[in-house]
Short mmCIF file of N, CA and C in Angstrom, two decimals:
data_model
loop_
_atom_site.label_atom_id
_atom_site.label_comp_id
_atom_site.label_asym_id
_atom_site.label_seq_id
_atom_site.Cartn_x
_atom_site.Cartn_y
_atom_site.Cartn_z
N MET V 12 -20.14 -29.19 7.15
CA MET V 12 -19.68 -29.22 8.52
C MET V 12 -19.53 -27.79 9.06
N VAL V 13 -20.18 -27.50 10.16
CA VAL V 13 -20.10 -26.18 10.78
C VAL V 13 -18.83 -26.12 11.61
N LEU V 14 -18.09 -25.02 11.44
CA LEU V 14 -16.84 -24.84 12.19
C LEU V 14 -17.14 -24.37 13.60
N SER V 15 -16.22 -24.66 14.51
CA SER V 15 -16.36 -24.18 15.89
C SER V 15 -16.16 -22.67 15.92
N ASP V 16 -16.66 -22.05 16.97
CA ASP V 16 -16.47 -20.61 17.14
C ASP V 16 -14.99 -20.24 17.17
N ASP V 17 -14.19 -21.07 17.80
CA ASP V 17 -12.74 -20.81 17.87
C ASP V 17 -12.10 -20.84 16.49
N GLU V 18 -12.49 -21.81 15.66
CA GLU V 18 -11.92 -21.92 14.31
C GLU V 18 -12.36 -20.75 13.44
N ILE V 19 -13.62 -20.36 13.54
CA ILE V 19 -14.11 -19.21 12.78
C ILE V 19 -13.35 -17.95 13.22
N ARG V 20 -13.20 -17.78 14.52
CA ARG V 20 -12.48 -16.61 15.05
C ARG V 20 -11.04 -16.59 14.54
N ARG V 21 -10.40 -17.75 14.55
CA ARG V 21 -9.01 -17.84 14.09
C ARG V 21 -8.91 -17.49 12.61
N LEU V 22 -9.79 -18.04 11.78
CA LEU V 22 -9.76 -17.74 10.34
C LEU V 22 -10.07 -16.27 10.08
N PHE V 23 -11.00 -15.71 10.83
CA PHE V 23 -11.34 -14.29 10.71
C PHE V 23 -10.12 -13.43 11.00
N LEU V 24 -9.43 -13.70 12.11
CA LEU V 24 -8.25 -12.90 12.49
C LEU V 24 -7.09 -13.10 11.53
N ILE V 25 -6.91 -14.33 11.05
CA ILE V 25 -5.82 -14.60 10.11
C ILE V 25 -6.06 -13.86 8.80
N ARG V 26 -7.28 -13.94 8.27
CA ARG V 26 -7.58 -13.25 7.01
C ARG V 26 -7.42 -11.74 7.17
N LYS V 27 -7.87 -11.22 8.28
CA LYS V 27 -7.75 -9.79 8.56
C LYS V 27 -6.28 -9.38 8.62
N THR V 28 -5.45 -10.18 9.26
CA THR V 28 -4.01 -9.90 9.36
C THR V 28 -3.35 -9.95 8.00
N VAL V 29 -3.71 -10.93 7.18
CA VAL V 29 -3.14 -11.04 5.84
C VAL V 29 -3.54 -9.84 4.99
N LEU V 30 -4.79 -9.40 5.10
CA LEU V 30 -5.22 -8.22 4.35
C LEU V 30 -4.42 -6.99 4.77
N GLN V 31 -4.15 -6.84 6.06
CA GLN V 31 -3.34 -5.71 6.53
C GLN V 31 -1.92 -5.82 5.99
N LEU V 32 -1.38 -7.03 5.97
CA LEU V 32 -0.04 -7.27 5.41
C LEU V 32 0.00 -6.84 3.94
N LEU V 33 -1.02 -7.20 3.18
CA LEU V 33 -1.09 -6.81 1.77
C LEU V 33 -1.19 -5.29 1.62
N LYS V 34 -1.99 -4.68 2.45
CA LYS V 34 -2.13 -3.22 2.39
C LYS V 34 -0.78 -2.55 2.71
N ASP V 35 -0.08 -3.07 3.70
CA ASP V 35 1.24 -2.54 4.05
C ASP V 35 2.25 -2.71 2.92
N ARG V 36 2.02 -3.71 2.07
CA ARG V 36 2.89 -3.94 0.92
C ARG V 36 2.40 -3.18 -0.32
N ASP V 37 1.47 -2.31 -0.14
CA ASP V 37 0.93 -1.42 -1.17
C ASP V 37 0.03 -2.11 -2.18
N TYR V 38 -0.65 -3.16 -1.75
CA TYR V 38 -1.70 -3.75 -2.58
C TYR V 38 -3.00 -3.03 -2.27
N PHE V 39 -3.89 -3.01 -3.24
CA PHE V 39 -5.16 -2.30 -3.08
C PHE V 39 -6.08 -3.14 -2.20
N VAL V 40 -6.20 -2.72 -0.95
CA VAL V 40 -7.08 -3.38 0.01
C VAL V 40 -7.94 -2.29 0.63
N GLY V 41 -9.23 -2.47 0.55
CA GLY V 41 -10.15 -1.47 1.10
C GLY V 41 -10.21 -1.54 2.62
N ASP V 42 -10.37 -0.40 3.24
CA ASP V 42 -10.51 -0.37 4.70
C ASP V 42 -11.70 -1.21 5.14
N PHE V 43 -12.75 -1.24 4.33
CA PHE V 43 -13.93 -2.03 4.69
C PHE V 43 -13.60 -3.51 4.81
N GLU V 44 -12.59 -3.98 4.05
CA GLU V 44 -12.19 -5.39 4.15
C GLU V 44 -11.46 -5.66 5.46
N ILE V 45 -10.58 -4.75 5.81
CA ILE V 45 -9.82 -4.91 7.06
C ILE V 45 -10.72 -4.71 8.27
N ASN V 46 -11.66 -3.79 8.17
CA ASN V 46 -12.54 -3.46 9.30
C ASN V 46 -13.79 -4.32 9.37
N MET V 47 -13.88 -5.33 8.51
CA MET V 47 -15.03 -6.23 8.52
C MET V 47 -15.20 -6.85 9.90
N SER V 48 -16.42 -6.83 10.41
CA SER V 48 -16.67 -7.45 11.71
C SER V 48 -16.73 -8.97 11.57
N ARG V 49 -16.66 -9.64 12.69
CA ARG V 49 -16.75 -11.10 12.68
C ARG V 49 -18.11 -11.54 12.13
N GLU V 50 -19.15 -10.81 12.46
CA GLU V 50 -20.49 -11.13 11.97
C GLU V 50 -20.56 -10.96 10.45
N GLN V 51 -19.96 -9.91 9.92
CA GLN V 51 -19.93 -9.71 8.47
C GLN V 51 -19.11 -10.81 7.79
N PHE V 52 -18.03 -11.22 8.43
CA PHE V 52 -17.19 -12.31 7.92
C PHE V 52 -18.02 -13.60 7.81
N ILE V 53 -18.76 -13.92 8.86
CA ILE V 53 -19.60 -15.12 8.86
C ILE V 53 -20.71 -14.99 7.82
N SER V 54 -21.27 -13.80 7.69
CA SER V 54 -22.32 -13.58 6.70
C SER V 54 -21.79 -13.78 5.28
N LYS V 55 -20.55 -13.33 5.04
CA LYS V 55 -19.96 -13.45 3.70
C LYS V 55 -19.54 -14.88 3.37
N PHE V 56 -18.91 -15.57 4.32
CA PHE V 56 -18.33 -16.89 4.04
C PHE V 56 -19.14 -18.05 4.60
N GLY V 57 -20.08 -17.79 5.51
CA GLY V 57 -20.91 -18.84 6.08
C GLY V 57 -20.23 -19.54 7.25
N GLU V 58 -21.03 -20.20 8.06
CA GLU V 58 -20.49 -20.91 9.23
C GLU V 58 -19.79 -22.21 8.84
N ASN V 59 -20.11 -22.73 7.68
CA ASN V 59 -19.47 -23.97 7.22
C ASN V 59 -18.47 -23.68 6.10
N MET V 60 -17.79 -22.52 6.23
CA MET V 60 -16.82 -22.11 5.21
C MET V 60 -15.68 -23.12 5.12
N LYS V 61 -15.05 -23.13 3.97
CA LYS V 61 -13.84 -23.91 3.77
C LYS V 61 -12.70 -22.91 3.67
N ARG V 62 -11.52 -23.37 4.00
CA ARG V 62 -10.35 -22.48 3.90
C ARG V 62 -10.19 -21.97 2.47
N GLU V 63 -10.51 -22.82 1.50
CA GLU V 63 -10.39 -22.43 0.09
C GLU V 63 -11.30 -21.24 -0.26
N ASP V 64 -12.39 -21.08 0.49
CA ASP V 64 -13.31 -19.96 0.24
C ASP V 64 -12.66 -18.61 0.54
N LEU V 65 -11.59 -18.61 1.31
CA LEU V 65 -10.97 -17.38 1.78
C LEU V 65 -9.91 -16.80 0.84
N ILE V 66 -9.73 -17.42 -0.32
CA ILE V 66 -8.70 -16.98 -1.28
C ILE V 66 -8.83 -15.48 -1.54
N ILE V 67 -7.67 -14.84 -1.61
CA ILE V 67 -7.60 -13.39 -1.85
C ILE V 67 -6.80 -13.16 -3.12
N ASN V 68 -7.25 -12.23 -3.96
CA ASN V 68 -6.49 -11.80 -5.14
C ASN V 68 -6.50 -10.27 -5.14
N LYS V 69 -5.32 -9.68 -5.08
CA LYS V 69 -5.20 -8.22 -5.02
C LYS V 69 -4.14 -7.73 -6.01
N ALA V 70 -4.32 -6.49 -6.44
CA ALA V 70 -3.36 -5.85 -7.35
C ALA V 70 -2.66 -4.72 -6.60
N LYS V 71 -1.47 -4.37 -7.08
CA LYS V 71 -0.74 -3.24 -6.51
C LYS V 71 -1.51 -1.95 -6.80
N ARG V 72 -1.40 -1.00 -5.91
CA ARG V 72 -2.09 0.28 -6.07
C ARG V 72 -1.66 1.01 -7.34
N ASN V 73 -0.36 0.97 -7.63
CA ASN V 73 0.16 1.74 -8.76
C ASN V 73 0.34 0.92 -10.03
N ASP V 74 0.02 -0.37 -10.00
CA ASP V 74 0.20 -1.23 -11.18
C ASP V 74 -0.77 -2.41 -11.10
N SER V 75 -1.92 -2.27 -11.72
CA SER V 75 -2.95 -3.31 -11.62
C SER V 75 -2.54 -4.64 -12.25
N SER V 76 -1.47 -4.63 -13.05
CA SER V 76 -1.01 -5.90 -13.64
C SER V 76 -0.14 -6.68 -12.66
N ASP V 77 0.35 -6.02 -11.60
CA ASP V 77 1.16 -6.69 -10.58
C ASP V 77 0.22 -7.18 -9.48
N GLN V 78 -0.11 -8.47 -9.56
CA GLN V 78 -1.10 -9.04 -8.65
C GLN V 78 -0.49 -10.10 -7.75
N ILE V 79 -1.24 -10.43 -6.71
CA ILE V 79 -0.84 -11.48 -5.77
C ILE V 79 -2.07 -12.29 -5.38
N TYR V 80 -1.86 -13.57 -5.17
CA TYR V 80 -2.89 -14.44 -4.62
C TYR V 80 -2.50 -14.80 -3.19
N VAL V 81 -3.50 -14.99 -2.36
CA VAL V 81 -3.29 -15.60 -1.04
C VAL V 81 -4.17 -16.83 -1.00
N PHE V 82 -3.51 -17.98 -0.84
CA PHE V 82 -4.22 -19.27 -0.81
C PHE V 82 -4.24 -19.80 0.62
N PHE V 83 -5.34 -20.43 0.96
CA PHE V 83 -5.53 -21.04 2.27
C PHE V 83 -5.83 -22.53 2.06
N PRO V 84 -4.81 -23.34 1.86
CA PRO V 84 -5.04 -24.77 1.55
C PRO V 84 -5.80 -25.50 2.65
N GLU V 85 -6.65 -26.44 2.23
CA GLU V 85 -7.45 -27.24 3.17
C GLU V 85 -6.60 -28.25 3.93
N GLU V 86 -5.67 -28.90 3.22
CA GLU V 86 -4.93 -29.98 3.86
C GLU V 86 -3.88 -29.44 4.84
N PRO V 87 -3.69 -30.15 5.95
CA PRO V 87 -2.71 -29.70 6.95
C PRO V 87 -1.29 -29.60 6.39
N LYS V 88 -0.84 -30.61 5.66
CA LYS V 88 0.48 -30.58 5.02
C LYS V 88 0.28 -30.47 3.52
N VAL V 89 0.74 -29.38 2.96
CA VAL V 89 0.52 -29.12 1.54
C VAL V 89 1.53 -29.89 0.70
N GLY V 90 1.02 -30.59 -0.32
CA GLY V 90 1.86 -31.38 -1.19
C GLY V 90 2.00 -30.79 -2.59
N VAL V 91 2.69 -31.51 -3.44
CA VAL V 91 2.98 -31.07 -4.80
C VAL V 91 1.70 -30.88 -5.62
N LYS V 92 0.73 -31.76 -5.44
CA LYS V 92 -0.52 -31.67 -6.21
C LYS V 92 -1.19 -30.31 -5.98
N THR V 93 -1.28 -29.89 -4.75
CA THR V 93 -1.88 -28.59 -4.43
C THR V 93 -1.04 -27.46 -5.00
N MET V 94 0.27 -27.58 -4.88
CA MET V 94 1.17 -26.55 -5.42
C MET V 94 0.97 -26.40 -6.93
N LYS V 95 0.85 -27.52 -7.62
CA LYS V 95 0.64 -27.47 -9.08
C LYS V 95 -0.70 -26.84 -9.42
N THR V 96 -1.74 -27.15 -8.64
CA THR V 96 -3.05 -26.54 -8.86
C THR V 96 -2.94 -25.02 -8.74
N TYR V 97 -2.26 -24.56 -7.70
CA TYR V 97 -2.12 -23.12 -7.49
C TYR V 97 -1.28 -22.47 -8.59
N THR V 98 -0.16 -23.07 -8.93
CA THR V 98 0.71 -22.45 -9.94
C THR V 98 0.05 -22.48 -11.32
N ASN V 99 -0.73 -23.51 -11.62
CA ASN V 99 -1.46 -23.54 -12.90
C ASN V 99 -2.49 -22.41 -12.95
N ARG V 100 -3.17 -22.20 -11.86
CA ARG V 100 -4.15 -21.10 -11.79
C ARG V 100 -3.44 -19.76 -11.96
N MET V 101 -2.32 -19.59 -11.26
CA MET V 101 -1.56 -18.35 -11.36
C MET V 101 -1.07 -18.12 -12.78
N LYS V 102 -0.55 -19.17 -13.39
CA LYS V 102 -0.03 -19.05 -14.76
C LYS V 102 -1.14 -18.65 -15.73
N SER V 103 -2.30 -19.27 -15.60
CA SER V 103 -3.40 -18.97 -16.51
C SER V 103 -3.91 -17.53 -16.35
N GLU V 104 -3.69 -16.93 -15.19
CA GLU V 104 -4.16 -15.57 -14.93
C GLU V 104 -3.03 -14.55 -14.90
N ASN V 105 -1.83 -14.99 -15.30
CA ASN V 105 -0.65 -14.10 -15.31
C ASN V 105 -0.38 -13.44 -13.96
N VAL V 106 -0.48 -14.22 -12.92
CA VAL V 106 -0.16 -13.77 -11.56
C VAL V 106 1.08 -14.56 -11.13
N PHE V 107 2.10 -13.85 -10.70
CA PHE V 107 3.38 -14.50 -10.43
C PHE V 107 3.81 -14.42 -8.97
N ARG V 108 2.94 -13.90 -8.11
CA ARG V 108 3.23 -13.84 -6.68
C ARG V 108 2.08 -14.50 -5.91
N ALA V 109 2.45 -15.17 -4.83
CA ALA V 109 1.42 -15.76 -3.98
C ALA V 109 1.94 -15.94 -2.57
N ILE V 110 1.00 -15.95 -1.66
CA ILE V 110 1.26 -16.31 -0.27
C ILE V 110 0.41 -17.53 0.03
N LEU V 111 1.01 -18.52 0.64
CA LEU V 111 0.28 -19.70 1.08
C LEU V 111 0.20 -19.65 2.60
N VAL V 112 -1.01 -19.69 3.12
CA VAL V 112 -1.21 -19.72 4.56
C VAL V 112 -1.53 -21.17 4.91
N VAL V 113 -0.51 -21.87 5.41
CA VAL V 113 -0.63 -23.31 5.63
C VAL V 113 -0.86 -23.62 7.10
N GLN V 114 -1.54 -24.73 7.34
CA GLN V 114 -1.85 -25.13 8.71
C GLN V 114 -0.62 -25.69 9.42
N GLN V 115 0.18 -26.48 8.71
CA GLN V 115 1.36 -27.06 9.33
C GLN V 115 2.61 -26.66 8.54
N ASN V 116 2.86 -27.36 7.46
CA ASN V 116 4.03 -27.06 6.66
C ASN V 116 3.85 -27.68 5.29
N LEU V 117 4.84 -27.52 4.48
CA LEU V 117 4.85 -28.16 3.16
C LEU V 117 5.53 -29.51 3.28
N THR V 118 5.14 -30.44 2.40
CA THR V 118 5.88 -31.69 2.34
C THR V 118 7.26 -31.37 1.74
N PRO V 119 8.24 -32.22 1.97
CA PRO V 119 9.56 -31.97 1.38
C PRO V 119 9.51 -31.83 -0.15
N PHE V 120 8.65 -32.61 -0.81
CA PHE V 120 8.52 -32.52 -2.27
C PHE V 120 7.94 -31.17 -2.68
N ALA V 121 6.97 -30.68 -1.92
CA ALA V 121 6.37 -29.37 -2.23
C ALA V 121 7.41 -28.26 -2.04
N ARG V 122 8.24 -28.37 -1.02
CA ARG V 122 9.29 -27.38 -0.79
C ARG V 122 10.27 -27.39 -1.96
N THR V 123 10.61 -28.57 -2.45
CA THR V 123 11.48 -28.69 -3.62
C THR V 123 10.81 -28.06 -4.84
N CYS V 124 9.51 -28.27 -4.96
CA CYS V 124 8.74 -27.70 -6.07
C CYS V 124 8.84 -26.17 -6.05
N ILE V 125 8.72 -25.57 -4.87
CA ILE V 125 8.83 -24.11 -4.75
C ILE V 125 10.20 -23.64 -5.22
N ASN V 126 11.24 -24.36 -4.83
CA ASN V 126 12.59 -23.99 -5.26
C ASN V 126 12.74 -24.09 -6.78
N GLU V 127 12.14 -25.10 -7.36
CA GLU V 127 12.26 -25.30 -8.81
C GLU V 127 11.51 -24.24 -9.62
N ILE V 128 10.42 -23.73 -9.09
CA ILE V 128 9.63 -22.75 -9.84
C ILE V 128 9.94 -21.31 -9.44
N SER V 129 10.92 -21.12 -8.57
CA SER V 129 11.21 -19.79 -8.04
C SER V 129 11.65 -18.79 -9.10
N SER V 130 12.10 -19.27 -10.27
CA SER V 130 12.48 -18.33 -11.33
C SER V 130 11.24 -17.73 -12.01
N LYS V 131 10.08 -18.42 -11.91
CA LYS V 131 8.85 -17.94 -12.54
C LYS V 131 7.87 -17.35 -11.53
N PHE V 132 7.80 -17.96 -10.35
CA PHE V 132 6.82 -17.56 -9.35
C PHE V 132 7.51 -17.23 -8.03
N HIS V 133 6.99 -16.20 -7.37
CA HIS V 133 7.48 -15.84 -6.04
C HIS V 133 6.42 -16.29 -5.04
N LEU V 134 6.71 -17.37 -4.32
CA LEU V 134 5.75 -17.93 -3.36
C LEU V 134 6.30 -17.78 -1.94
N GLU V 135 5.49 -17.22 -1.07
CA GLU V 135 5.84 -17.12 0.34
C GLU V 135 4.93 -18.06 1.11
N VAL V 136 5.47 -18.70 2.12
CA VAL V 136 4.70 -19.64 2.93
C VAL V 136 4.68 -19.14 4.36
N PHE V 137 3.46 -18.96 4.88
CA PHE V 137 3.29 -18.59 6.28
C PHE V 137 2.48 -19.67 6.97
N GLN V 138 2.97 -20.11 8.11
CA GLN V 138 2.20 -21.05 8.90
C GLN V 138 1.19 -20.29 9.75
N VAL V 139 0.05 -20.91 9.97
CA VAL V 139 -1.01 -20.30 10.76
C VAL V 139 -0.47 -19.87 12.12
N LYS V 140 0.37 -20.70 12.73
CA LYS V 140 0.86 -20.34 14.07
C LYS V 140 1.74 -19.09 14.03
N PHE V 141 2.43 -18.84 12.91
CA PHE V 141 3.22 -17.61 12.78
C PHE V 141 2.30 -16.40 12.68
N ILE V 142 1.23 -16.52 11.91
CA ILE V 142 0.29 -15.41 11.77
C ILE V 142 -0.43 -15.18 13.09
N ALA V 143 -0.75 -16.27 13.80
CA ALA V 143 -1.37 -16.12 15.12
C ALA V 143 -0.42 -15.38 16.05
N PHE V 144 0.87 -15.65 15.94
CA PHE V 144 1.87 -14.93 16.74
C PHE V 144 1.88 -13.45 16.37
N MET V 145 1.77 -13.16 15.07
CA MET V 145 1.73 -11.77 14.62
C MET V 145 0.51 -11.06 15.23
N ILE V 146 -0.62 -11.76 15.27
CA ILE V 146 -1.84 -11.18 15.83
C ILE V 146 -1.63 -10.93 17.32
N PHE V 147 -1.15 -11.95 18.04
CA PHE V 147 -0.92 -11.81 19.47
C PHE V 147 0.12 -10.74 19.74
N GLY V 148 1.18 -10.75 18.96
CA GLY V 148 2.25 -9.76 19.14
C GLY V 148 1.75 -8.35 18.96
N PHE V 149 0.87 -8.14 17.98
CA PHE V 149 0.31 -6.81 17.75
C PHE V 149 -0.53 -6.39 18.96
N HIS V 150 -1.40 -7.28 19.43
CA HIS V 150 -2.25 -6.95 20.57
C HIS V 150 -1.40 -6.73 21.82
N PHE V 151 -0.36 -7.55 21.99
CA PHE V 151 0.51 -7.42 23.14
C PHE V 151 1.24 -6.08 23.10
N ARG V 152 1.81 -5.73 21.93
CA ARG V 152 2.52 -4.45 21.80
C ARG V 152 1.57 -3.29 22.01
N SER V 153 0.36 -3.38 21.46
CA SER V 153 -0.61 -2.31 21.62
C SER V 153 -0.98 -2.14 23.09
N SER V 154 -1.21 -3.25 23.77
CA SER V 154 -1.55 -3.19 25.20
C SER V 154 -0.39 -2.65 26.00
N LEU V 155 0.81 -3.08 25.67
CA LEU V 155 1.99 -2.62 26.38
C LEU V 155 2.18 -1.12 26.20
N CYS V 156 1.95 -0.63 24.98
CA CYS V 156 2.05 0.81 24.72
C CYS V 156 1.05 1.59 25.57
N LEU V 157 -0.17 1.05 25.71
CA LEU V 157 -1.17 1.73 26.53
C LEU V 157 -0.76 1.75 28.00
N VAL V 158 -0.20 0.64 28.47
CA VAL V 158 0.24 0.57 29.87
C VAL V 158 1.38 1.56 30.11
N VAL V 159 2.35 1.57 29.21
CA VAL V 159 3.49 2.49 29.36
C VAL V 159 3.00 3.94 29.29
N LYS V 160 2.06 4.20 28.39
CA LYS V 160 1.51 5.55 28.27
C LYS V 160 0.82 5.97 29.58
N ASP V 161 0.08 5.04 30.18
CA ASP V 161 -0.61 5.33 31.45
C ASP V 161 0.38 5.59 32.58
N LEU V 162 1.55 4.99 32.51
CA LEU V 162 2.55 5.17 33.57
C LEU V 162 3.16 6.58 33.52
N HIS V 163 3.13 7.21 32.38
CA HIS V 163 3.75 8.55 32.27
C HIS V 163 2.82 9.60 32.68
#
C-alpha cells in the first residue's frame, strides 16, 4: 500500500525530529541523518514504507554500550503483545532504553506492563500529535524570532 504524500511527510518530519532529540541527548546521530531530504527519505524507505521500517538504534557518543531504540508501532493503540516483542528484542541485544512513537496511546494493560518492567527498562512514550506539536512549535518559534528580529 502506497502512503499518501501527507503521511510520508508526517513520518519524515517525525523521524527527523526524533533524530534531533537523540542528538540533543548526546546519542551518536550523523548530521546527514538529520539533514536527509524528503526525497532521500523516500528513496531509503520507499513509498509503501511501514512504520516498523523506521526503527532507530543509536549509542551514546561517549559510551557505545549505552544504547537506545526508537520504535514506531504499526497499530494505533499499542498493546502488551507489541510491548513484549520490543522488550524481548531489547533484552536480547542488551539495550535498556527505548522511545515508542505511538499513533494514539497505549492500552491500559500496556501501560501497566511499562510500570512493571520499569526496574529493567526505561521506556518513554511519545504520541505522534505531541511530536507534531514539537515540529510546529519549532517552526513557529523560528518564524517568530525572524519577525521579531526584523522589527528591530
